[in-house]
PDB file of C-alpha atoms in Angstrom:
ATOM      1  CA  MET A   1       4.413  -6.863  36.141  1.00 56.00           C
ATOM      2  CA  ASP A   2       4.072  -5.204  39.539  1.00 62.00           C
ATOM      3  CA  GLU A   3       2.323  -1.893  40.120  1.00 65.00           C
ATOM      4  CA  ALA A   4       5.572   0.085  40.078  1.00 62.00           C
ATOM      5  CA  GLY A   5       6.601  -1.462  36.764  1.00 66.00           C
ATOM      6  CA  SER A   6       3.219  -0.731  35.226  1.00 71.00           C
ATOM      7  CA  GLU A   7       3.392   2.886  36.350  1.00 73.00           C
ATOM      8  CA  THR A   8       6.880   3.270  34.866  1.00 80.00           C
ATOM      9  CA  ARG A   9       5.659   1.895  31.558  1.00 81.00           C
ATOM     10  CA  SER A  10       2.723   4.329  31.524  1.00 85.00           C
ATOM     11  CA  GLU A  11       5.077   7.220  32.222  1.00 91.00           C
ATOM     12  CA  THR A  12       7.233   6.127  29.272  1.00 90.00           C
ATOM     13  CA  TYR A  13       4.208   6.298  26.976  1.00 88.00           C
ATOM     14  CA  ALA A  14       3.504   9.847  28.193  1.00 90.00           C
ATOM     15  CA  GLU A  15       7.095  10.893  27.585  1.00 91.00           C
ATOM     16  CA  LEU A  16       7.088   9.479  24.047  1.00 88.00           C
ATOM     17  CA  ALA A  17       3.839  11.246  23.177  1.00 88.00           C
ATOM     18  CA  ALA A  18       5.219  14.572  24.379  1.00 93.00           C
ATOM     19  CA  VAL A  19       8.080  14.725  21.858  1.00 93.00           C
ATOM     20  CA  GLY A  20       8.575  14.433  18.128  1.00 94.00           C
ATOM     21  CA  PRO A  21       6.333  15.207  15.141  1.00 94.00           C
ATOM     22  CA  TYR A  22       2.631  14.469  15.380  1.00 95.00           C
ATOM     23  CA  GLY A  23       1.120  15.984  12.280  1.00 94.00           C
ATOM     24  CA  VAL A  24      -1.408  14.255  10.073  1.00 93.00           C
ATOM     25  CA  ARG A  25       0.413  14.377   6.744  1.00 94.00           C
ATOM     26  CA  PRO A  26       0.984  10.905   5.243  1.00 95.00           C
ATOM     27  CA  GLY A  27       4.754  11.152   5.202  1.00 97.00           C
ATOM     28  CA  HIS A  28       5.177   7.409   4.806  1.00 98.00           C
ATOM     29  CA  ALA A  29       3.140   4.409   3.729  1.00 98.00           C
ATOM     30  CA  LEU A  30       3.087   0.658   3.948  1.00 97.00           C
ATOM     31  CA  ILE A  31       1.893  -0.865   0.671  1.00 97.00           C
ATOM     32  CA  THR A  32       1.646  -4.645   0.689  1.00 97.00           C
ATOM     33  CA  MET A  33       0.269  -6.904  -2.049  1.00 97.00           C
ATOM     34  CA  VAL A  34      -0.188 -10.528  -1.044  1.00 98.00           C
ATOM     35  CA  GLU A  35      -1.237 -13.770  -2.703  1.00 98.00           C
ATOM     36  CA  PRO A  36      -2.949 -16.342  -0.445  1.00 98.00           C
ATOM     37  CA  HIS A  37      -1.967 -19.880  -1.338  1.00 98.00           C
ATOM     38  CA  PRO A  38      -4.579 -21.849  -3.327  1.00 97.00           C
ATOM     39  CA  GLY A  39      -7.156 -23.376  -1.030  1.00 97.00           C
ATOM     40  CA  HIS A  40      -6.406 -20.920   1.794  1.00 98.00           C
ATOM     41  CA  GLU A  41      -8.204 -17.849   0.437  1.00 98.00           C
ATOM     42  CA  TYR A  42     -11.035 -17.797   2.981  1.00 98.00           C
ATOM     43  CA  ALA A  43      -8.770 -18.568   5.933  1.00 98.00           C
ATOM     44  CA  TYR A  44      -6.327 -15.855   4.873  1.00 98.00           C
ATOM     45  CA  ASN A  45      -9.068 -13.265   4.474  1.00 98.00           C
ATOM     46  CA  ARG A  46     -10.537 -13.977   7.880  1.00 98.00           C
ATOM     47  CA  TRP A  47      -7.120 -13.974   9.597  1.00 98.00           C
ATOM     48  CA  TYR A  48      -6.143 -10.665   8.013  1.00 98.00           C
ATOM     49  CA  GLU A  49      -9.452  -8.928   8.627  1.00 97.00           C
ATOM     50  CA  ASP A  50     -10.174 -10.309  12.090  1.00 98.00           C
ATOM     51  CA  ASP A  51      -6.688 -10.071  13.549  1.00 98.00           C
ATOM     52  CA  HIS A  52      -3.725  -8.914  11.498  1.00 98.00           C
ATOM     53  CA  TYR A  53      -5.180  -5.700  10.070  1.00 98.00           C
ATOM     54  CA  TYR A  54      -5.508  -4.476  13.643  1.00 98.00           C
ATOM     55  CA  ALA A  55      -2.820  -6.261  15.694  1.00 97.00           C
ATOM     56  CA  GLY A  56      -0.230  -6.135  12.918  1.00 96.00           C
ATOM     57  CA  ALA A  57      -0.965  -2.635  11.668  1.00 97.00           C
ATOM     58  CA  MET A  58      -3.642  -0.254  12.942  1.00 98.00           C
ATOM     59  CA  ALA A  59      -2.944  -0.802  16.652  1.00 96.00           C
ATOM     60  CA  MET A  60       0.633   0.374  16.211  1.00 96.00           C
ATOM     61  CA  PRO A  61       1.850   3.906  16.955  1.00 95.00           C
ATOM     62  CA  TRP A  62       1.834   6.451  14.128  1.00 96.00           C
ATOM     63  CA  MET A  63      -0.010   4.225  11.639  1.00 98.00           C
ATOM     64  CA  TYR A  64      -3.225   6.201  11.543  1.00 98.00           C
ATOM     65  CA  ALA A  65      -5.194   5.137   8.449  1.00 98.00           C
ATOM     66  CA  GLY A  66      -5.574   1.949   6.468  1.00 98.00           C
ATOM     67  CA  ARG A  67      -7.660   0.237   3.818  1.00 98.00           C
ATOM     68  CA  ARG A  68      -7.775  -3.160   2.140  1.00 98.00           C
ATOM     69  CA  TRP A  69      -8.371  -3.760  -1.555  1.00 98.00           C
ATOM     70  CA  VAL A  70      -9.020  -6.860  -3.645  1.00 98.00           C
ATOM     71  CA  ALA A  71      -8.499  -7.859  -7.282  1.00 98.00           C
ATOM     72  CA  THR A  72     -11.029 -10.355  -8.579  1.00 98.00           C
ATOM     73  CA  ARG A  73      -9.960 -12.537 -11.485  1.00 98.00           C
ATOM     74  CA  GLU A  74     -11.625 -10.067 -13.848  1.00 98.00           C
ATOM     75  CA  LEU A  75      -9.493  -7.257 -12.426  1.00 98.00           C
ATOM     76  CA  GLN A  76      -6.328  -9.360 -12.424  1.00 98.00           C
ATOM     77  CA  GLU A  77      -6.719  -9.934 -16.147  1.00 98.00           C
ATOM     78  CA  LEU A  78      -6.599  -6.174 -16.789  1.00 98.00           C
ATOM     79  CA  ARG A  79      -3.060  -5.916 -15.423  1.00 98.00           C
ATOM     80  CA  VAL A  80      -0.007  -5.017 -17.470  1.00 97.00           C
ATOM     81  CA  PRO A  81       2.711  -5.687 -18.454  1.00 97.00           C
ATOM     82  CA  GLU A  82       2.504  -9.391 -19.129  1.00 95.00           C
ATOM     83  CA  LYS A  83       6.136  -9.793 -18.018  1.00 95.00           C
ATOM     84  CA  SER A  84       6.421  -7.839 -14.774  1.00 95.00           C
ATOM     85  CA  ALA A  85       9.425  -7.369 -12.517  1.00 93.00           C
ATOM     86  CA  VAL A  86       7.004  -7.001  -9.602  1.00 95.00           C
ATOM     87  CA  ALA A  87       4.551  -9.898  -9.977  1.00 95.00           C
ATOM     88  CA  GLN A  88       5.279 -13.270 -11.579  1.00 95.00           C
ATOM     89  CA  PRO A  89       2.844 -14.012 -13.065  1.00 97.00           C
ATOM     90  CA  VAL A  90       1.407 -10.538 -13.357  1.00 98.00           C
ATOM     91  CA  THR A  91      -1.913 -11.783 -11.894  1.00 98.00           C
ATOM     92  CA  ALA A  92      -0.222 -12.700  -8.578  1.00 98.00           C
ATOM     93  CA  GLY A  93      -1.216 -10.641  -5.552  1.00 98.00           C
ATOM     94  CA  CYS A  94      -4.996 -10.479  -5.268  1.00 98.00           C
ATOM     95  CA  TYR A  95      -5.097  -8.573  -1.964  1.00 98.00           C
ATOM     96  CA  LEU A  96      -3.610  -5.128  -1.364  1.00 98.00           C
ATOM     97  CA  SER A  97      -3.377  -3.274   1.939  1.00 98.00           C
ATOM     98  CA  THR A  98      -2.420   0.400   2.176  1.00 98.00           C
ATOM     99  CA  TYR A  99      -1.550   2.323   5.329  1.00 98.00           C
ATOM    100  CA  TRP A 100      -0.519   5.895   6.119  1.00 98.00           C
ATOM    101  CA  ILE A 101       2.198   6.666   8.690  1.00 98.00           C
ATOM    102  CA  THR A 102       2.755  10.066  10.289  1.00 98.00           C
ATOM    103  CA  GLU A 103       5.519  12.075   8.662  1.00 97.00           C
ATOM    104  CA  GLY A 104       8.774  11.862  10.602  1.00 96.00           C
ATOM    105  CA  ARG A 105       7.737   8.751  12.558  1.00 96.00           C
ATOM    106  CA  TYR A 106       9.014   6.044  10.226  1.00 95.00           C
ATOM    107  CA  ASP A 107      11.893   4.905  12.450  1.00 94.00           C
ATOM    108  CA  ASP A 108       9.718   4.866  15.561  1.00 94.00           C
ATOM    109  CA  HIS A 109       7.042   2.852  13.806  1.00 95.00           C
ATOM    110  CA  MET A 110       9.521   0.380  12.331  1.00 93.00           C
ATOM    111  CA  LYS A 111      10.995  -0.484  15.730  1.00 93.00           C
ATOM    112  CA  TRP A 112       7.512  -1.183  17.025  1.00 94.00           C
ATOM    113  CA  THR A 113       6.297  -3.167  14.037  1.00 94.00           C
ATOM    114  CA  VAL A 114       9.344  -5.443  13.911  1.00 92.00           C
ATOM    115  CA  ALA A 115       8.960  -6.231  17.616  1.00 94.00           C
ATOM    116  CA  VAL A 116       5.206  -6.821  17.380  1.00 96.00           C
ATOM    117  CA  ASN A 117       5.424  -9.045  14.322  1.00 93.00           C
ATOM    118  CA  LYS A 118       8.092 -11.201  15.963  1.00 93.00           C
ATOM    119  CA  ARG A 119       5.757 -11.569  18.926  1.00 95.00           C
ATOM    120  CA  LEU A 120       2.779 -12.417  16.705  1.00 96.00           C
ATOM    121  CA  ASN A 121       4.863 -15.063  14.975  1.00 94.00           C
ATOM    122  CA  ARG A 122       5.919 -16.630  18.283  1.00 96.00           C
ATOM    123  CA  ASP A 123       2.284 -16.653  19.408  1.00 97.00           C
ATOM    124  CA  ALA A 124       1.161 -18.447  16.208  1.00 96.00           C
ATOM    125  CA  ARG A 125      -0.865 -15.436  15.079  1.00 97.00           C
ATOM    126  CA  VAL A 126       0.701 -15.251  11.601  1.00 96.00           C
ATOM    127  CA  CYS A 127      -0.750 -16.887   8.494  1.00 96.00           C
ATOM    128  CA  HIS A 128       2.074 -18.556   6.576  1.00 95.00           C
ATOM    129  CA  ASP A 129      -0.134 -19.756   3.721  1.00 97.00           C
ATOM    130  CA  ARG A 130       0.561 -16.636   1.682  1.00 97.00           C
ATOM    131  CA  THR A 131       3.244 -15.026  -0.475  1.00 96.00           C
ATOM    132  CA  HIS A 132       4.327 -11.391  -0.254  1.00 95.00           C
ATOM    133  CA  VAL A 133       4.384 -10.304  -3.887  1.00 96.00           C
ATOM    134  CA  PHE A 134       5.076  -6.617  -3.267  1.00 95.00           C
ATOM    135  CA  THR A 135       5.569  -5.366   0.288  1.00 93.00           C
ATOM    136  CA  ALA A 136       7.370  -2.099   0.939  1.00 92.00           C
ATOM    137  CA  PHE A 137       7.417   0.818   3.315  1.00 95.00           C
ATOM    138  CA  GLN A 138       7.516   3.976   1.249  1.00 96.00           C
ATOM    139  CA  ASN A 139       8.281   7.683   1.622  1.00 97.00           C
ATOM    140  CA  HIS A 140       5.748  10.148   0.264  1.00 98.00           C
ATOM    141  CA  GLN A 141       7.033  12.254  -2.626  1.00 98.00           C
ATOM    142  CA  ALA A 142       4.011  14.146  -3.948  1.00 98.00           C
ATOM    143  CA  THR A 143       0.250  14.156  -4.404  1.00 98.00           C
ATOM    144  CA  VAL A 144      -1.417  15.436  -7.567  1.00 98.00           C
ATOM    145  CA  TYR A 145      -5.115  16.380  -7.428  1.00 98.00           C
ATOM    146  CA  ARG A 146      -7.638  16.484 -10.237  1.00 98.00           C
ATOM    147  CA  ASP A 147      -9.735  19.262  -8.675  1.00 97.00           C
ATOM    148  CA  GLY A 148      -7.107  21.448  -7.065  1.00 93.00           C
ATOM    149  CA  ALA A 149      -8.091  22.577  -3.574  1.00 89.00           C
ATOM    150  CA  ALA A 150     -11.575  21.045  -3.802  1.00 92.00           C
ATOM    151  CA  GLY A 151     -12.339  17.578  -2.522  1.00 90.00           C
ATOM    152  CA  PRO A 152     -10.603  15.194  -0.125  1.00 96.00           C
ATOM    153  CA  ARG A 153      -6.873  15.537   0.537  1.00 98.00           C
ATOM    154  CA  ASP A 154      -4.375  12.680   0.606  1.00 98.00           C
ATOM    155  CA  VAL A 155      -4.757  12.477   4.375  1.00 98.00           C
ATOM    156  CA  HIS A 156      -8.395  11.420   3.762  1.00 98.00           C
ATOM    157  CA  ALA A 157      -7.697   8.995   0.915  1.00 98.00           C
ATOM    158  CA  LEU A 158      -7.875   5.759   2.919  1.00 98.00           C
ATOM    159  CA  ASP A 159     -11.067   6.810   4.739  1.00 98.00           C
ATOM    160  CA  HIS A 160     -12.946   8.379   1.831  1.00 98.00           C
ATOM    161  CA  PRO A 161     -15.216   5.797   0.112  1.00 98.00           C
ATOM    162  CA  TYR A 162     -13.304   5.568  -3.144  1.00 98.00           C
ATOM    163  CA  ALA A 163     -14.652   2.910  -5.504  1.00 98.00           C
ATOM    164  CA  GLY A 164     -11.301   1.727  -6.764  1.00 98.00           C
ATOM    165  CA  LEU A 165      -7.547   1.979  -6.645  1.00 98.00           C
ATOM    166  CA  ILE A 166      -4.798   1.443  -9.215  1.00 98.00           C
ATOM    167  CA  LEU A 167      -1.353   0.408  -8.030  1.00 98.00           C
ATOM    168  CA  GLN A 168       1.318   1.467 -10.500  1.00 98.00           C
ATOM    169  CA  VAL A 169       5.024   0.702 -10.121  1.00 98.00           C
ATOM    170  CA  ILE A 170       7.545   2.401 -12.419  1.00 97.00           C
ATOM    171  CA  ASP A 171      11.253   1.576 -12.653  1.00 96.00           C
ATOM    172  CA  THR A 172      13.867   4.030 -13.915  1.00 96.00           C
ATOM    173  CA  GLU A 173      17.577   3.694 -14.682  1.00 92.00           C
ATOM    174  CA  GLY A 174      18.781   5.498 -11.568  1.00 93.00           C
ATOM    175  CA  PRO A 175      18.155   8.217  -8.947  1.00 93.00           C
ATOM    176  CA  GLU A 176      18.621  11.107 -11.386  1.00 95.00           C
ATOM    177  CA  ARG A 177      16.217   9.644 -13.907  1.00 95.00           C
ATOM    178  CA  ARG A 178      13.730   9.001 -11.123  1.00 96.00           C
ATOM    179  CA  ALA A 179      13.919  12.633  -9.993  1.00 96.00           C
ATOM    180  CA  GLU A 180      13.378  13.786 -13.574  1.00 96.00           C
ATOM    181  CA  LEU A 181      10.397  11.474 -13.971  1.00 97.00           C
ATOM    182  CA  LEU A 182       8.861  12.639 -10.694  1.00 97.00           C
ATOM    183  CA  GLU A 183       9.047  16.251 -11.808  1.00 97.00           C
ATOM    184  CA  ARG A 184       7.525  15.485 -15.209  1.00 97.00           C
ATOM    185  CA  LEU A 185       4.729  13.390 -13.706  1.00 98.00           C
ATOM    186  CA  CYS A 186       3.756  16.132 -11.267  1.00 98.00           C
ATOM    187  CA  SER A 187       3.989  19.063 -13.651  1.00 97.00           C
ATOM    188  CA  ARG A 188       2.657  17.558 -16.883  1.00 96.00           C
ATOM    189  CA  GLU A 189       1.625  13.946 -17.179  1.00 97.00           C
ATOM    190  CA  LEU A 190      -0.563  13.426 -14.139  1.00 98.00           C
ATOM    191  CA  PRO A 191      -2.502  16.714 -14.368  1.00 98.00           C
ATOM    192  CA  ARG A 192      -3.241  15.876 -18.005  1.00 97.00           C
ATOM    193  CA  ARG A 193      -4.313  12.332 -17.176  1.00 97.00           C
ATOM    194  CA  LEU A 194      -6.449  13.344 -14.209  1.00 98.00           C
ATOM    195  CA  ALA A 195      -8.384  16.076 -16.008  1.00 97.00           C
ATOM    196  CA  GLY A 196     -11.907  14.809 -16.679  1.00 96.00           C
ATOM    197  CA  SER A 197     -11.093  11.310 -15.434  1.00 97.00           C
ATOM    198  CA  PRO A 198     -12.679   9.243 -12.623  1.00 98.00           C
ATOM    199  CA  ALA A 199      -9.408   9.490 -10.655  1.00 98.00           C
ATOM    200  CA  ALA A 200      -9.509  12.185  -7.957  1.00 98.00           C
ATOM    201  CA  MET A 201      -5.831  12.061  -6.975  1.00 98.00           C
ATOM    202  CA  VAL A 202      -2.557  10.246  -7.385  1.00 98.00           C
ATOM    203  CA  THR A 203      -0.178   9.813  -4.468  1.00 98.00           C
ATOM    204  CA  ILE A 204       3.461   9.127  -5.331  1.00 98.00           C
ATOM    205  CA  PHE A 205       5.941   7.284  -3.111  1.00 98.00           C
ATOM    206  CA  ARG A 206       9.444   5.876  -3.305  1.00 96.00           C
ATOM    207  CA  PRO A 207      10.316   2.626  -1.522  1.00 94.00           C
ATOM    208  CA  THR A 208      12.681   2.362   1.441  1.00 92.00           C
ATOM    209  CA  PRO A 209      14.727  -0.739   2.311  1.00 81.00           C
ATOM    210  CA  LEU A 210      13.318  -2.980   5.014  1.00 73.00           C
ATOM    211  CA  PRO A 211      15.399  -3.406   8.199  1.00 67.00           C
ATOM    212  CA  GLY A 212      17.752  -6.349   8.468  1.00 63.00           C
ATOM    213  CA  ASP A 213      15.707  -7.851  11.311  1.00 57.00           C
ATOM    214  CA  ARG A 214      12.510  -7.980   9.250  1.00 51.00           C
ATOM    215  CA  MET A 215      10.444 -11.177   9.168  1.00 56.00           C
ATOM    216  CA  THR A 216      12.131 -13.763   6.950  1.00 57.00           C
ATOM    217  CA  TYR A 217       8.998 -14.386   4.849  1.00 55.00           C
ATOM    218  CA  VAL A 218       9.097 -10.776   3.567  1.00 60.00           C
ATOM    219  CA  LYS A 219      11.759 -10.261   0.894  1.00 63.00           C
ATOM    220  CA  GLN A 220      13.978  -7.194   0.819  1.00 64.00           C
ATOM    221  CA  VAL A 221      12.607  -4.234  -1.116  1.00 71.00           C
ATOM    222  CA  GLU A 222      13.834  -3.800  -4.681  1.00 75.00           C
ATOM    223  CA  GLY A 223      14.311  -0.512  -6.514  1.00 76.00           C
ATOM    224  CA  ALA A 224      14.967   1.716  -3.495  1.00 82.00           C
ATOM    225  CA  ASP A 225      16.976   4.104  -5.700  1.00 90.00           C
ATOM    226  CA  THR A 226      15.144   3.668  -8.983  1.00 93.00           C
ATOM    227  CA  ARG A 227      11.440   3.021  -8.373  1.00 95.00           C
ATOM    228  CA  LEU A 228       8.292   5.113  -7.953  1.00 97.00           C
ATOM    229  CA  THR A 229       4.993   3.761  -6.622  1.00 98.00           C
ATOM    230  CA  LEU A 230       1.777   5.517  -7.658  1.00 98.00           C
ATOM    231  CA  LEU A 231      -1.645   5.051  -6.095  1.00 98.00           C
ATOM    232  CA  TRP A 232      -4.553   6.249  -8.247  1.00 98.00           C
ATOM    233  CA  PHE A 233      -7.735   6.796  -6.196  1.00 98.00           C
ATOM    234  CA  LEU A 234     -10.850   6.265  -8.317  1.00 98.00           C
ATOM    235  CA  GLU A 235     -14.413   7.465  -7.850  1.00 98.00           C
ATOM    236  CA  ARG A 236     -15.719   4.671 -10.118  1.00 98.00           C
ATOM    237  CA  ASP A 237     -15.217   0.928 -10.268  1.00 98.00           C
ATOM    238  CA  PRO A 238     -12.141   0.454 -12.489  1.00 98.00           C
ATOM    239  CA  ARG A 239     -13.965  -2.210 -14.512  1.00 97.00           C
ATOM    240  CA  ALA A 240     -16.447   0.426 -15.676  1.00 97.00           C
ATOM    241  CA  CYS A 241     -13.862   2.948 -16.875  1.00 97.00           C
ATOM    242  CA  TRP A 242     -10.696   0.999 -17.619  1.00 98.00           C
ATOM    243  CA  SER A 243     -10.708   1.076 -21.420  1.00 96.00           C
ATOM    244  CA  ALA A 244     -11.683   4.737 -21.610  1.00 96.00           C
ATOM    245  CA  HIS A 245      -9.204   6.124 -19.090  1.00 97.00           C
ATOM    246  CA  PHE A 246      -6.598   3.705 -17.769  1.00 97.00           C
ATOM    247  CA  ALA A 247      -5.806   0.949 -20.269  1.00 96.00           C
ATOM    248  CA  ASP A 248      -2.679   2.786 -21.450  1.00 96.00           C
ATOM    249  CA  LEU A 249      -1.287   3.810 -18.055  1.00 97.00           C
ATOM    250  CA  ASP A 250       1.791   1.744 -18.784  1.00 96.00           C
ATOM    251  CA  THR A 251       2.877   4.533 -21.167  1.00 96.00           C
ATOM    252  CA  VAL A 252       2.673   7.350 -18.621  1.00 95.00           C
ATOM    253  CA  ALA A 253       6.425   7.340 -17.936  1.00 94.00           C
ATOM    254  CA  GLY A 254       7.336   7.629 -21.595  1.00 92.00           C
ATOM    255  CA  GLU A 255      11.022   6.948 -22.223  1.00 90.00           C
ATOM    256  CA  ALA A 256      11.953   7.951 -18.666  1.00 92.00           C
ATOM    257  CA  GLY A 257      10.955   4.624 -17.143  1.00 95.00           C
ATOM    258  CA  ARG A 258       9.170   1.314 -17.519  1.00 96.00           C
ATOM    259  CA  ALA A 259       5.850   0.485 -15.880  1.00 97.00           C
ATOM    260  CA  GLU A 260       6.486  -2.836 -14.159  1.00 96.00           C
ATOM    261  CA  LEU A 261       2.948  -3.116 -12.833  1.00 97.00           C
ATOM    262  CA  VAL A 262      -0.407  -1.456 -13.432  1.00 98.00           C
ATOM    263  CA  ALA A 263      -2.979  -3.247 -11.270  1.00 98.00           C
ATOM    264  CA  PRO A 264      -6.575  -2.204 -10.514  1.00 98.00           C
ATOM    265  CA  PHE A 265      -8.369  -3.066  -7.266  1.00 98.00           C
ATOM    266  CA  ILE A 266     -11.721  -2.479  -5.579  1.00 98.00           C
ATOM    267  CA  PRO A 267     -12.223  -2.060  -1.817  1.00 98.00           C
ATOM    268  CA  THR A 268     -12.973  -5.058   0.343  1.00 98.00           C
ATOM    269  CA  VAL A 269     -16.073  -5.023   2.534  1.00 98.00           C
ATOM    270  CA  PRO A 270     -14.774  -5.328   6.104  1.00 97.00           C
ATOM    271  CA  GLY A 271     -16.179  -8.191   8.124  1.00 96.00           C
ATOM    272  CA  THR A 272     -17.247 -10.182   5.060  1.00 98.00           C
ATOM    273  CA  ASP A 273     -15.819 -12.696   2.601  1.00 98.00           C
ATOM    274  CA  ARG A 274     -17.196 -10.828  -0.382  1.00 98.00           C
ATOM    275  CA  TYR A 275     -15.158 -11.426  -3.563  1.00 98.00           C
ATOM    276  CA  VAL A 276     -13.182 -14.375  -2.124  1.00 98.00           C
ATOM    277  CA  ASP A 277     -15.056 -16.703  -4.469  1.00 98.00           C
ATOM    278  CA  GLN A 278     -14.031 -14.525  -7.444  1.00 98.00           C
ATOM    279  CA  LEU A 279     -10.253 -14.658  -7.025  1.00 98.00           C
ATOM    280  CA  ARG A 280      -9.492 -17.683  -9.243  1.00 96.00           C
TER     281      ARG A 280
END
C-alpha cells in the first residue's frame, strides 16, 4: 500500500472512533466452549493461548475483556444433566472462553470478526482439530449481585481473579416463557441462591443467531428465542463448594424451563499448559 493509501486507512480509523457508542458496559458477549480432539490437547491449548485468543478475539475492535476457563475430568464429572441438548456427551467441551463486547457495537464487531477469521483460515492460523460444542454471541439481559453495590461489577468480571465459573444454559418453551423466567430469576431465585454463597454475581445473556457467512466449522446457534445463558462467577474453586451450594442448580428454573447444561470451570493459567494433563 502506498503512502496515500495508508493515510486514507488511518483517517478511516479516526472517523470510526469518533462516532457510535463507546461505553464500558458488557452489552454483548462471546461464549465459546470447545473440545480439542483426542491427542491434540496440548497443540490446541498452545495455539489458542499463543495466537487465537489475541488475533481471533482480543485484538478486534470493541471486544475489551476476555478470560479462558478449563474443566478437568473431575470438573466434567460434576456436570448435569446426563442427557444434555448442549453437550453430547455432557462431558464434552473442556475449554471455555468468555469475552465482553461494548454495548451497541455487536454489528460492527461481527463484520470485523468474520473478515479476520476468514483471513486466519486462509493463512493456516486456525486449529481444525477441535469441535465447537457451544459457541454463541449473546446479548446481555441482566446481572444479579450477591453484595449489592459492593464489590466488582460485571464490567470487571473477566479481569477480577475469580476462582471459578459455572456455565448454565436453560431452555424454555418460547419467548414469553423466557421473559417470565428472566424476571423470576432476577427478582427471586438468584438473590436467594447468591445470599451467603461463594458466587459473587450471575450475568444473564440470551443467544443471537450467527451470520450466514460465519465459518463453516461453527454450527448455527440454537435457542435464539427460547434460551438463557447464565455465568456464575465464584470466589472459591467449584470443587470445594459444589455439593454445598451448586449441586442442585439444575432446579433453579423450576417448571419454567429445563437446565440443559450446568458446567463448572476453573481459570486457565495463561502461558502454561497447566491442567492439560487432567482433561481425560
